Amino acid sequence: MQSKRWFEQNEKAGNFWLYLSYFLVSHTPKFIIDLVAKIVSLIYFLTLKNERENIKEYRKNLASCFGDKVLKNSSIYTHFSSFACSICDKIAVWCGKIKYEDLSFEDEEFIYQELLNQKMGQILLVSHFGNVEISRALVSKIDGISINILTYDKNAQNFNNFINKISKSKVKIYHVDELDISSMLHFKTLLENGEHIAIMGDRIPINGSKFLSTKFLGKEAKFNIGAYLIAGLLGVKISTFWCIKTNGKFHLSLERLSDKIVLLKDKQASVKPHLERYVKQLELKCEKYPAQWYNFFDFWRQ
């Protein structure tokens, strides 16, 4: 049977679990939240065979690249429990339970220089790795920084609608299936107003052919190239934006991919070096924090 692609999989975070998480985050101490998250993640771990197999393959590929030692302090279940905690953290930050003081920075001055009061915004390439929602939520509360989310329509609609219900400020999310002239004009306006656009780099488009294959953890995998094309067409910078939970803190980093992507006649060949730099960064993050990989679908066959 052909494996489902990421957007063909049903959301696992249904309304019941989301509102249960919201209640727990809002009204109970952290040790109870952690306990329930472990129980819920164990249920999912035991009942979701395909997801277990997909994480198993990721871990096998990771070990092939970096050696078995990289898996020493984690297990397949760790991915499920870590993901459950990340959902609670996402809810907590929009409820005001996680504060700016809970962030740590990899060159704080550079991050503010890049994001604060810019005449021209930039593309921020993010991933289903770590918890970039935390940094986006907290950094966006600073006057002079505005981050919009560009996402695909089917997979996370339920969660995004839920966040908009509980958050004190409207989350600016734009759903697109395919880049068209209307979308590009809108993004151009946002960027010219000094706003930034965050785009997931590890999900291929639902429609169209704006993706490329490249080696990731030793095997060919498809990656979305829409972010690089937007940056090239609109003449803006593109950077990776990471937020990794470590030692109870959320560590934020921003790394430049390109000041200017020049698109030649062969656009795919033009963007591939930038894609490969992103993938290399992703691999190194996976090596250091293997259990914060939250792609539970069959990544190498999407």
PDB file of C-alpha atoms in Angstrom:
ATOM      1  CA  MET A   1       0.000   0.000   0.000  1.00  0.00           C
ATOM      2  CA  GLN A   2       1.328   3.441  -0.918  1.00  0.00           C
ATOM      3  CA  SER A   3       2.273   5.526   2.102  1.00  0.00           C
ATOM      4  CA  LYS A   4       0.196   8.609   2.809  1.00  0.00           C
ATOM      5  CA  ARG A   5       1.780  11.966   2.181  1.00  0.00           C
ATOM      6  CA  TRP A   6       1.833  14.494   5.044  1.00  0.00           C
ATOM      7  CA  PHE A   7      -1.319  16.350   3.960  1.00  0.00           C
ATOM      8  CA  GLU A   8      -3.333  13.136   3.516  1.00  0.00           C
ATOM      9  CA  GLN A   9      -2.949  12.193   7.175  1.00  0.00           C
ATOM     10  CA  ASN A  10      -5.662  13.137   9.625  1.00  0.00           C
ATOM     11  CA  GLU A  11      -4.759  15.503  12.422  1.00  0.00           C
ATOM     12  CA  LYS A  12      -4.050  13.661  15.638  1.00  0.00           C
ATOM     13  CA  ALA A  13      -4.671  16.685  17.855  1.00  0.00           C
ATOM     14  CA  GLY A  14      -8.482  16.682  17.757  1.00  0.00           C
ATOM     15  CA  ASN A  15     -10.639  19.246  19.487  1.00  0.00           C
ATOM     16  CA  PHE A  16     -11.100  17.130  22.618  1.00  0.00           C
ATOM     17  CA  TRP A  17      -7.351  16.824  23.279  1.00  0.00           C
ATOM     18  CA  LEU A  18      -6.724  20.463  22.414  1.00  0.00           C
ATOM     19  CA  TYR A  19      -9.339  21.743  24.839  1.00  0.00           C
ATOM     20  CA  LEU A  20      -8.225  19.254  27.488  1.00  0.00           C
ATOM     21  CA  SER A  21      -4.672  20.579  27.070  1.00  0.00           C
ATOM     22  CA  TYR A  22      -5.959  24.151  27.279  1.00  0.00           C
ATOM     23  CA  PHE A  23      -7.821  23.374  30.514  1.00  0.00           C
ATOM     24  CA  LEU A  24      -4.773  21.680  32.035  1.00  0.00           C
ATOM     25  CA  VAL A  25      -2.399  24.463  31.008  1.00  0.00           C
ATOM     26  CA  SER A  26      -4.768  27.123  32.346  1.00  0.00           C
ATOM     27  CA  HIS A  27      -5.805  25.527  35.636  1.00  0.00           C
ATOM     28  CA  THR A  28      -3.350  22.882  36.806  1.00  0.00           C
ATOM     29  CA  PRO A  29       0.279  22.804  38.013  1.00  0.00           C
ATOM     30  CA  LYS A  30       2.990  21.782  35.600  1.00  0.00           C
ATOM     31  CA  PHE A  31       3.613  18.330  37.104  1.00  0.00           C
ATOM     32  CA  ILE A  32       0.006  17.339  36.349  1.00  0.00           C
ATOM     33  CA  ILE A  33       0.313  18.686  32.791  1.00  0.00           C
ATOM     34  CA  ASP A  34       3.492  16.649  32.300  1.00  0.00           C
ATOM     35  CA  LEU A  35       1.849  13.510  33.699  1.00  0.00           C
ATOM     36  CA  VAL A  36      -1.212  13.775  31.454  1.00  0.00           C
ATOM     37  CA  ALA A  37       0.981  14.540  28.440  1.00  0.00           C
ATOM     38  CA  LYS A  38       2.956  11.359  29.086  1.00  0.00           C
ATOM     39  CA  ILE A  39      -0.226   9.278  29.409  1.00  0.00           C
ATOM     40  CA  VAL A  40      -1.794  10.724  26.254  1.00  0.00           C
ATOM     41  CA  SER A  41       1.432  10.333  24.288  1.00  0.00           C
ATOM     42  CA  LEU A  42       1.699   6.724  25.459  1.00  0.00           C
ATOM     43  CA  ILE A  43      -1.814   6.041  24.126  1.00  0.00           C
ATOM     44  CA  TYR A  44      -0.872   7.493  20.748  1.00  0.00           C
ATOM     45  CA  PHE A  45       2.430   5.625  20.786  1.00  0.00           C
ATOM     46  CA  LEU A  46       0.696   2.299  21.384  1.00  0.00           C
ATOM     47  CA  THR A  47      -2.094   2.819  18.839  1.00  0.00           C
ATOM     48  CA  LEU A  48      -0.361   4.554  15.910  1.00  0.00           C
ATOM     49  CA  LYS A  49       1.657   1.830  14.223  1.00  0.00           C
ATOM     50  CA  ASN A  50       2.485   3.744  11.032  1.00  0.00           C
ATOM     51  CA  GLU A  51       3.777   6.734  12.964  1.00  0.00           C
ATOM     52  CA  ARG A  52       5.954   4.465  15.101  1.00  0.00           C
ATOM     53  CA  GLU A  53       7.425   2.916  11.958  1.00  0.00           C
ATOM     54  CA  ASN A  54       8.060   6.338  10.406  1.00  0.00           C
ATOM     55  CA  ILE A  55       9.938   7.568  13.484  1.00  0.00           C
ATOM     56  CA  LYS A  56      11.841   4.282  13.551  1.00  0.00           C
ATOM     57  CA  GLU A  57      13.026   4.924   9.984  1.00  0.00           C
ATOM     58  CA  TYR A  58      14.054   8.481  10.861  1.00  0.00           C
ATOM     59  CA  ARG A  59      16.109   7.188  13.785  1.00  0.00           C
ATOM     60  CA  LYS A  60      17.681   4.479  11.616  1.00  0.00           C
ATOM     61  CA  ASN A  61      18.725   7.066   9.032  1.00  0.00           C
ATOM     62  CA  LEU A  62      19.994   9.390  11.750  1.00  0.00           C
ATOM     63  CA  ALA A  63      22.148   6.625  13.228  1.00  0.00           C
ATOM     64  CA  SER A  64      23.475   5.735   9.774  1.00  0.00           C
ATOM     65  CA  CYS A  65      24.769   9.300   9.417  1.00  0.00           C
ATOM     66  CA  PHE A  66      25.995  10.061  12.915  1.00  0.00           C
ATOM     67  CA  GLY A  67      26.443   6.676  14.603  1.00  0.00           C
ATOM     68  CA  ASP A  68      24.336   4.823  17.175  1.00  0.00           C
ATOM     69  CA  LYS A  69      25.535   7.135  19.948  1.00  0.00           C
ATOM     70  CA  VAL A  70      23.183   9.834  18.645  1.00  0.00           C
ATOM     71  CA  LEU A  71      20.190   7.736  19.806  1.00  0.00           C
ATOM     72  CA  LYS A  72      21.632   6.991  23.244  1.00  0.00           C
ATOM     73  CA  ASN A  73      19.340   9.203  25.347  1.00  0.00           C
ATOM     74  CA  SER A  74      16.078   8.844  23.431  1.00  0.00           C
ATOM     75  CA  SER A  75      13.629   6.265  22.087  1.00  0.00           C
ATOM     76  CA  ILE A  76      10.761   6.125  19.604  1.00  0.00           C
ATOM     77  CA  TYR A  77       8.378   6.904  22.464  1.00  0.00           C
ATOM     78  CA  THR A  78      10.444   9.989  23.352  1.00  0.00           C
ATOM     79  CA  HIS A  79       9.302  11.619  20.093  1.00  0.00           C
ATOM     80  CA  PHE A  80       5.650  11.119  21.060  1.00  0.00           C
ATOM     81  CA  SER A  81       6.081  12.434  24.595  1.00  0.00           C
ATOM     82  CA  SER A  82       8.202  15.362  23.424  1.00  0.00           C
ATOM     83  CA  PHE A  83       5.583  16.257  20.820  1.00  0.00           C
ATOM     84  CA  ALA A  84       2.779  16.126  23.409  1.00  0.00           C
ATOM     85  CA  CYS A  85       4.754  18.498  25.635  1.00  0.00           C
ATOM     86  CA  SER A  86       5.391  20.795  22.672  1.00  0.00           C
ATOM     87  CA  ILE A  87       1.620  21.076  22.073  1.00  0.00           C
ATOM     88  CA  CYS A  88       1.157  22.087  25.709  1.00  0.00           C
ATOM     89  CA  ASP A  89       3.992  24.603  25.348  1.00  0.00           C
ATOM     90  CA  LYS A  90       2.352  26.098  22.249  1.00  0.00           C
ATOM     91  CA  ILE A  91      -0.888  26.565  24.188  1.00  0.00           C
ATOM     92  CA  ALA A  92       0.956  27.885  27.245  1.00  0.00           C
ATOM     93  CA  VAL A  93       2.774  30.597  25.317  1.00  0.00           C
ATOM     94  CA  TRP A  94      -0.430  31.954  23.789  1.00  0.00           C
ATOM     95  CA  CYS A  95      -2.062  31.865  27.232  1.00  0.00           C
ATOM     96  CA  GLY A  96       0.779  33.923  28.665  1.00  0.00           C
ATOM     97  CA  LYS A  97       2.165  31.069  30.791  1.00  0.00           C
ATOM     98  CA  ILE A  98       5.537  31.113  29.036  1.00  0.00           C
ATOM     99  CA  LYS A  99       7.305  34.450  29.330  1.00  0.00           C
ATOM    100  CA  TYR A 100       9.973  36.236  27.355  1.00  0.00           C
ATOM    101  CA  GLU A 101      12.387  35.416  30.195  1.00  0.00           C
ATOM    102  CA  ASP A 102      12.037  31.732  29.239  1.00  0.00           C
ATOM    103  CA  LEU A 103      13.892  32.424  25.968  1.00  0.00           C
ATOM    104  CA  SER A 104      17.642  32.182  25.495  1.00  0.00           C
ATOM    105  CA  PHE A 105      19.418  33.441  22.393  1.00  0.00           C
ATOM    106  CA  GLU A 106      22.172  32.518  19.987  1.00  0.00           C
ATOM    107  CA  ASP A 107      23.363  36.104  19.327  1.00  0.00           C
ATOM    108  CA  GLU A 108      20.443  38.176  20.592  1.00  0.00           C
ATOM    109  CA  GLU A 109      21.798  41.387  19.050  1.00  0.00           C
ATOM    110  CA  PHE A 110      21.856  39.866  15.548  1.00  0.00           C
ATOM    111  CA  ILE A 111      18.278  38.552  15.881  1.00  0.00           C
ATOM    112  CA  TYR A 112      16.920  41.979  16.829  1.00  0.00           C
ATOM    113  CA  GLN A 113      19.005  43.637  14.145  1.00  0.00           C
ATOM    114  CA  GLU A 114      17.373  41.343  11.590  1.00  0.00           C
ATOM    115  CA  LEU A 115      13.772  41.433  12.816  1.00  0.00           C
ATOM    116  CA  LEU A 116      13.156  44.770  14.537  1.00  0.00           C
ATOM    117  CA  ASN A 117      11.890  47.875  12.696  1.00  0.00           C
ATOM    118  CA  GLN A 118      12.997  46.726   9.269  1.00  0.00           C
ATOM    119  CA  LYS A 119      12.177  48.714   6.125  1.00  0.00           C
ATOM    120  CA  MET A 120      11.982  45.408   4.261  1.00  0.00           C
ATOM    121  CA  GLY A 121      10.945  42.121   5.814  1.00  0.00           C
ATOM    122  CA  GLN A 122      12.512  38.759   5.074  1.00  0.00           C
ATOM    123  CA  ILE A 123      11.584  35.116   4.614  1.00  0.00           C
ATOM    124  CA  LEU A 124      12.047  32.981   7.741  1.00  0.00           C
ATOM    125  CA  LEU A 125      12.438  29.308   6.950  1.00  0.00           C
ATOM    126  CA  VAL A 126      11.079  27.186   9.804  1.00  0.00           C
ATOM    127  CA  SER A 127      10.565  23.465  10.369  1.00  0.00           C
ATOM    128  CA  HIS A 128       8.569  20.845  12.240  1.00  0.00           C
ATOM    129  CA  PHE A 129      11.561  20.559  14.500  1.00  0.00           C
ATOM    130  CA  GLY A 130      11.746  22.081  17.953  1.00  0.00           C
ATOM    131  CA  ASN A 131       9.044  24.620  18.765  1.00  0.00           C
ATOM    132  CA  VAL A 132       9.392  27.786  16.713  1.00  0.00           C
ATOM    133  CA  GLU A 133       5.847  28.755  17.762  1.00  0.00           C
ATOM    134  CA  ILE A 134       7.249  29.746  21.161  1.00  0.00           C
ATOM    135  CA  SER A 135       9.736  32.249  19.792  1.00  0.00           C
ATOM    136  CA  ARG A 136       7.297  33.585  17.215  1.00  0.00           C
ATOM    137  CA  ALA A 137       4.619  34.181  19.826  1.00  0.00           C
ATOM    138  CA  LEU A 138       6.956  35.945  22.250  1.00  0.00           C
ATOM    139  CA  VAL A 139       9.051  37.889  19.751  1.00  0.00           C
ATOM    140  CA  SER A 140       5.904  39.048  17.910  1.00  0.00           C
ATOM    141  CA  LYS A 141       4.756  40.802  21.088  1.00  0.00           C
ATOM    142  CA  ILE A 142       7.658  43.226  20.744  1.00  0.00           C
ATOM    143  CA  ASP A 143       6.694  46.481  19.024  1.00  0.00           C
ATOM    144  CA  GLY A 144       8.345  46.675  15.631  1.00  0.00           C
ATOM    145  CA  ILE A 145       8.385  42.923  14.917  1.00  0.00           C
ATOM    146  CA  SER A 146       5.633  41.263  12.896  1.00  0.00           C
ATOM    147  CA  ILE A 147       5.826  37.638  11.753  1.00  0.00           C
ATOM    148  CA  ASN A 148       3.206  36.120   9.450  1.00  0.00           C
ATOM    149  CA  ILE A 149       2.799  32.384   8.899  1.00  0.00           C
ATOM    150  CA  LEU A 150       2.407  30.913   5.422  1.00  0.00           C
ATOM    151  CA  THR A 151       1.105  27.371   5.634  1.00  0.00           C
ATOM    152  CA  TYR A 152      -0.698  24.752   3.580  1.00  0.00           C
ATOM    153  CA  ASP A 153      -4.414  24.424   4.082  1.00  0.00           C
ATOM    154  CA  LYS A 154      -5.269  20.875   5.087  1.00  0.00           C
ATOM    155  CA  ASN A 155      -2.991  19.657   7.823  1.00  0.00           C
ATOM    156  CA  ALA A 156      -2.938  22.155  10.703  1.00  0.00           C
ATOM    157  CA  GLN A 157      -6.189  24.070  10.145  1.00  0.00           C
ATOM    158  CA  ASN A 158      -7.776  22.696  13.305  1.00  0.00           C
ATOM    159  CA  PHE A 159      -4.889  23.719  15.552  1.00  0.00           C
ATOM    160  CA  ASN A 160      -4.505  27.159  13.977  1.00  0.00           C
ATOM    161  CA  ASN A 161      -8.214  27.917  14.456  1.00  0.00           C
ATOM    162  CA  PHE A 162      -7.934  26.774  18.051  1.00  0.00           C
ATOM    163  CA  ILE A 163      -4.932  29.044  18.722  1.00  0.00           C
ATOM    164  CA  ASN A 164      -6.848  32.017  17.347  1.00  0.00           C
ATOM    165  CA  LYS A 165      -9.669  31.283  19.801  1.00  0.00           C
ATOM    166  CA  ILE A 166      -7.472  31.225  22.886  1.00  0.00           C
ATOM    167  CA  SER A 167      -4.828  33.827  22.015  1.00  0.00           C
ATOM    168  CA  LYS A 168      -5.138  37.428  23.117  1.00  0.00           C
ATOM    169  CA  SER A 169      -4.026  38.676  19.703  1.00  0.00           C
ATOM    170  CA  LYS A 170      -4.931  37.453  16.230  1.00  0.00           C
ATOM    171  CA  VAL A 171      -2.431  34.992  14.799  1.00  0.00           C
ATOM    172  CA  LYS A 172      -1.634  36.067  11.233  1.00  0.00           C
ATOM    173  CA  ILE A 173      -1.791  32.874   9.198  1.00  0.00           C
ATOM    174  CA  TYR A 174      -2.122  32.627   5.420  1.00  0.00           C
ATOM    175  CA  HIS A 175      -3.188  29.332   3.865  1.00  0.00           C
ATOM    176  CA  VAL A 176      -2.112  28.652   0.295  1.00  0.00           C
ATOM    177  CA  ASP A 177      -2.238  25.585  -1.915  1.00  0.00           C
ATOM    178  CA  GLU A 178      -0.189  27.148  -4.703  1.00  0.00           C
ATOM    179  CA  LEU A 179       1.719  30.378  -5.238  1.00  0.00           C
ATOM    180  CA  ASP A 180      -0.086  32.637  -7.712  1.00  0.00           C
ATOM    181  CA  ILE A 181       0.117  36.297  -8.738  1.00  0.00           C
ATOM    182  CA  SER A 182      -2.428  37.385  -6.135  1.00  0.00           C
ATOM    183  CA  SER A 183      -0.515  35.650  -3.329  1.00  0.00           C
ATOM    184  CA  MET A 184       2.811  37.094  -4.466  1.00  0.00           C
ATOM    185  CA  LEU A 185       1.421  40.636  -4.556  1.00  0.00           C
ATOM    186  CA  HIS A 186       0.074  40.223  -1.034  1.00  0.00           C
ATOM    187  CA  PHE A 187       3.390  38.870   0.274  1.00  0.00           C
ATOM    188  CA  LYS A 188       5.211  41.739  -1.475  1.00  0.00           C
ATOM    189  CA  THR A 189       3.045  44.245   0.409  1.00  0.00           C
ATOM    190  CA  LEU A 190       3.718  42.539   3.740  1.00  0.00           C
ATOM    191  CA  LEU A 191       7.472  42.489   3.169  1.00  0.00           C
ATOM    192  CA  GLU A 192       7.565  46.112   2.013  1.00  0.00           C
ATOM    193  CA  ASN A 193       5.818  47.032   5.259  1.00  0.00           C
ATOM    194  CA  GLY A 194       8.709  45.489   7.185  1.00  0.00           C
ATOM    195  CA  GLU A 195       6.786  42.334   8.134  1.00  0.00           C
ATOM    196  CA  HIS A 196       8.383  38.905   7.958  1.00  0.00           C
ATOM    197  CA  ILE A 197       6.939  35.707   6.487  1.00  0.00           C
ATOM    198  CA  ALA A 198       7.638  32.322   8.094  1.00  0.00           C
ATOM    199  CA  ILE A 199       7.362  29.300   5.804  1.00  0.00           C
ATOM    200  CA  MET A 200       7.759  25.619   6.664  1.00  0.00           C
ATOM    201  CA  GLY A 201      10.693  24.227   4.719  1.00  0.00           C
ATOM    202  CA  ASP A 202      10.041  20.547   5.382  1.00  0.00           C
ATOM    203  CA  ARG A 203       6.597  20.081   3.808  1.00  0.00           C
ATOM    204  CA  ILE A 204       6.076  19.774   0.064  1.00  0.00           C
ATOM    205  CA  PRO A 205       3.229  21.720  -1.590  1.00  0.00           C
ATOM    206  CA  ILE A 206      -0.193  20.113  -1.764  1.00  0.00           C
ATOM    207  CA  ASN A 207      -0.466  21.047  -5.441  1.00  0.00           C
ATOM    208  CA  GLY A 208       2.100  21.970  -8.047  1.00  0.00           C
ATOM    209  CA  SER A 209       5.733  20.994  -8.449  1.00  0.00           C
ATOM    210  CA  LYS A 210       7.623  23.507  -6.301  1.00  0.00           C
ATOM    211  CA  PHE A 211       9.825  20.956  -4.577  1.00  0.00           C
ATOM    212  CA  LEU A 212      13.234  19.392  -5.053  1.00  0.00           C
ATOM    213  CA  SER A 213      14.828  16.150  -3.962  1.00  0.00           C
ATOM    214  CA  THR A 214      18.108  16.169  -2.081  1.00  0.00           C
ATOM    215  CA  LYS A 215      19.966  13.942   0.358  1.00  0.00           C
ATOM    216  CA  PHE A 216      18.695  14.189   3.945  1.00  0.00           C
ATOM    217  CA  LEU A 217      20.264  11.866   6.511  1.00  0.00           C
ATOM    218  CA  GLY A 218      21.763   9.858   3.677  1.00  0.00           C
ATOM    219  CA  LYS A 219      18.589   9.273   1.645  1.00  0.00           C
ATOM    220  CA  GLU A 220      16.784  11.266  -1.032  1.00  0.00           C
ATOM    221  CA  ALA A 221      13.874  13.327   0.318  1.00  0.00           C
ATOM    222  CA  LYS A 222      11.614  15.997  -1.163  1.00  0.00           C
ATOM    223  CA  PHE A 223      11.631  19.544   0.177  1.00  0.00           C
ATOM    224  CA  ASN A 224       9.494  22.579  -0.546  1.00  0.00           C
ATOM    225  CA  ILE A 225      11.292  25.321  -2.519  1.00  0.00           C
ATOM    226  CA  GLY A 226       8.490  27.912  -2.392  1.00  0.00           C
ATOM    227  CA  ALA A 227      10.299  29.959   0.274  1.00  0.00           C
ATOM    228  CA  TYR A 228      13.426  30.293  -1.860  1.00  0.00           C
ATOM    229  CA  LEU A 229      11.404  31.242  -4.947  1.00  0.00           C
ATOM    230  CA  ILE A 230       9.507  33.937  -3.032  1.00  0.00           C
ATOM    231  CA  ALA A 231      12.769  35.340  -1.663  1.00  0.00           C
ATOM    232  CA  GLY A 232      14.298  35.362  -5.137  1.00  0.00           C
ATOM    233  CA  LEU A 233      11.306  36.831  -6.959  1.00  0.00           C
ATOM    234  CA  LEU A 234      10.740  39.562  -4.362  1.00  0.00           C
ATOM    235  CA  GLY A 235      14.425  40.285  -3.775  1.00  0.00           C
ATOM    236  CA  VAL A 236      14.460  39.755   0.013  1.00  0.00           C
ATOM    237  CA  LYS A 237      16.749  37.981   2.443  1.00  0.00           C
ATOM    238  CA  ILE A 238      16.038  34.448   3.628  1.00  0.00           C
ATOM    239  CA  SER A 239      17.119  32.995   6.990  1.00  0.00           C
ATOM    240  CA  THR A 240      16.431  29.900   9.022  1.00  0.00           C
ATOM    241  CA  PHE A 241      14.609  30.435  12.318  1.00  0.00           C
ATOM    242  CA  TRP A 242      14.974  27.807  15.073  1.00  0.00           C
ATOM    243  CA  CYS A 243      13.642  27.350  18.592  1.00  0.00           C
ATOM    244  CA  ILE A 244      14.889  24.330  20.531  1.00  0.00           C
ATOM    245  CA  LYS A 245      13.783  23.404  24.049  1.00  0.00           C
ATOM    246  CA  THR A 246      16.764  22.583  26.223  1.00  0.00           C
ATOM    247  CA  ASN A 247      17.172  22.574  30.006  1.00  0.00           C
ATOM    248  CA  GLY A 248      13.738  24.137  30.462  1.00  0.00           C
ATOM    249  CA  LYS A 249      14.569  27.103  28.221  1.00  0.00           C
ATOM    250  CA  PHE A 250      13.624  27.806  24.614  1.00  0.00           C
ATOM    251  CA  HIS A 251      16.813  28.522  22.689  1.00  0.00           C
ATOM    252  CA  LEU A 252      16.282  30.834  19.723  1.00  0.00           C
ATOM    253  CA  SER A 253      18.623  31.204  16.750  1.00  0.00           C
ATOM    254  CA  LEU A 254      18.480  32.856  13.351  1.00  0.00           C
ATOM    255  CA  GLU A 255      20.940  31.886  10.627  1.00  0.00           C
ATOM    256  CA  ARG A 256      21.264  33.606   7.260  1.00  0.00           C
ATOM    257  CA  LEU A 257      20.819  31.451   4.178  1.00  0.00           C
ATOM    258  CA  SER A 258      21.157  34.197   1.582  1.00  0.00           C
ATOM    259  CA  ASP A 259      21.118  37.983   1.326  1.00  0.00           C
ATOM    260  CA  LYS A 260      19.829  37.657  -2.212  1.00  0.00           C
ATOM    261  CA  ILE A 261      18.795  34.600  -4.216  1.00  0.00           C
ATOM    262  CA  VAL A 262      19.443  35.155  -7.916  1.00  0.00           C
ATOM    263  CA  LEU A 263      16.974  33.184 -10.025  1.00  0.00           C
ATOM    264  CA  LEU A 264      18.361  32.157 -13.398  1.00  0.00           C
ATOM    265  CA  LYS A 265      16.480  30.488 -16.235  1.00  0.00           C
ATOM    266  CA  ASP A 266      16.655  27.152 -14.408  1.00  0.00           C
ATOM    267  CA  LYS A 267      15.020  28.247 -11.157  1.00  0.00           C
ATOM    268  CA  GLN A 268      15.370  24.858  -9.492  1.00  0.00           C
ATOM    269  CA  ALA A 269      19.122  24.820 -10.089  1.00  0.00           C
ATOM    270  CA  SER A 270      19.288  28.399  -8.767  1.00  0.00           C
ATOM    271  CA  VAL A 271      17.712  27.549  -5.417  1.00  0.00           C
ATOM    272  CA  LYS A 272      19.213  24.100  -4.829  1.00  0.00           C
ATOM    273  CA  PRO A 273      22.433  25.323  -3.103  1.00  0.00           C
ATOM    274  CA  HIS A 274      20.296  27.301  -0.633  1.00  0.00           C
ATOM    275  CA  LEU A 275      18.043  24.285  -0.042  1.00  0.00           C
ATOM    276  CA  GLU A 276      21.094  22.124   0.621  1.00  0.00           C
ATOM    277  CA  ARG A 277      22.378  24.607   3.215  1.00  0.00           C
ATOM    278  CA  TYR A 278      18.995  24.474   4.983  1.00  0.00           C
ATOM    279  CA  VAL A 279      18.997  20.667   4.921  1.00  0.00           C
ATOM    280  CA  LYS A 280      22.521  20.595   6.366  1.00  0.00           C
ATOM    281  CA  GLN A 281      21.384  22.824   9.232  1.00  0.00           C
ATOM    282  CA  LEU A 282      18.382  20.549   9.798  1.00  0.00           C
ATOM    283  CA  GLU A 283      20.619  17.476   9.910  1.00  0.00           C
ATOM    284  CA  LEU A 284      22.865  19.062  12.538  1.00  0.00           C
ATOM    285  CA  LYS A 285      19.833  19.997  14.661  1.00  0.00           C
ATOM    286  CA  CYS A 286      18.603  16.395  14.398  1.00  0.00           C
ATOM    287  CA  GLU A 287      21.990  15.112  15.499  1.00  0.00           C
ATOM    288  CA  LYS A 288      22.016  17.324  18.576  1.00  0.00           C
ATOM    289  CA  TYR A 289      18.322  17.052  19.529  1.00  0.00           C
ATOM    290  CA  PRO A 290      17.051  13.861  17.845  1.00  0.00           C
ATOM    291  CA  ALA A 291      13.726  13.618  19.708  1.00  0.00           C
ATOM    292  CA  GLN A 292      12.551  17.090  18.654  1.00  0.00           C
ATOM    293  CA  TRP A 293      11.813  15.837  15.131  1.00  0.00           C
ATOM    294  CA  TYR A 294       8.005  16.046  14.787  1.00  0.00           C
ATOM    295  CA  ASN A 295       7.363  14.758  11.267  1.00  0.00           C
ATOM    296  CA  PHE A 296       5.431  11.574  11.978  1.00  0.00           C
ATOM    297  CA  PHE A 297       4.550  10.781   8.360  1.00  0.00           C
ATOM    298  CA  ASP A 298       6.729   8.783   5.937  1.00  0.00           C
ATOM    299  CA  PHE A 299       9.135  11.615   5.232  1.00  0.00           C
ATOM    300  CA  TRP A 300      11.314   9.934   2.611  1.00  0.00           C
ATOM    301  CA  ARG A 301       8.346   8.776   0.505  1.00  0.00           C
ATOM    302  CA  GLN A 302       6.149  11.892   0.692  1.00  0.00           C
TER     303      GLN A 302
END
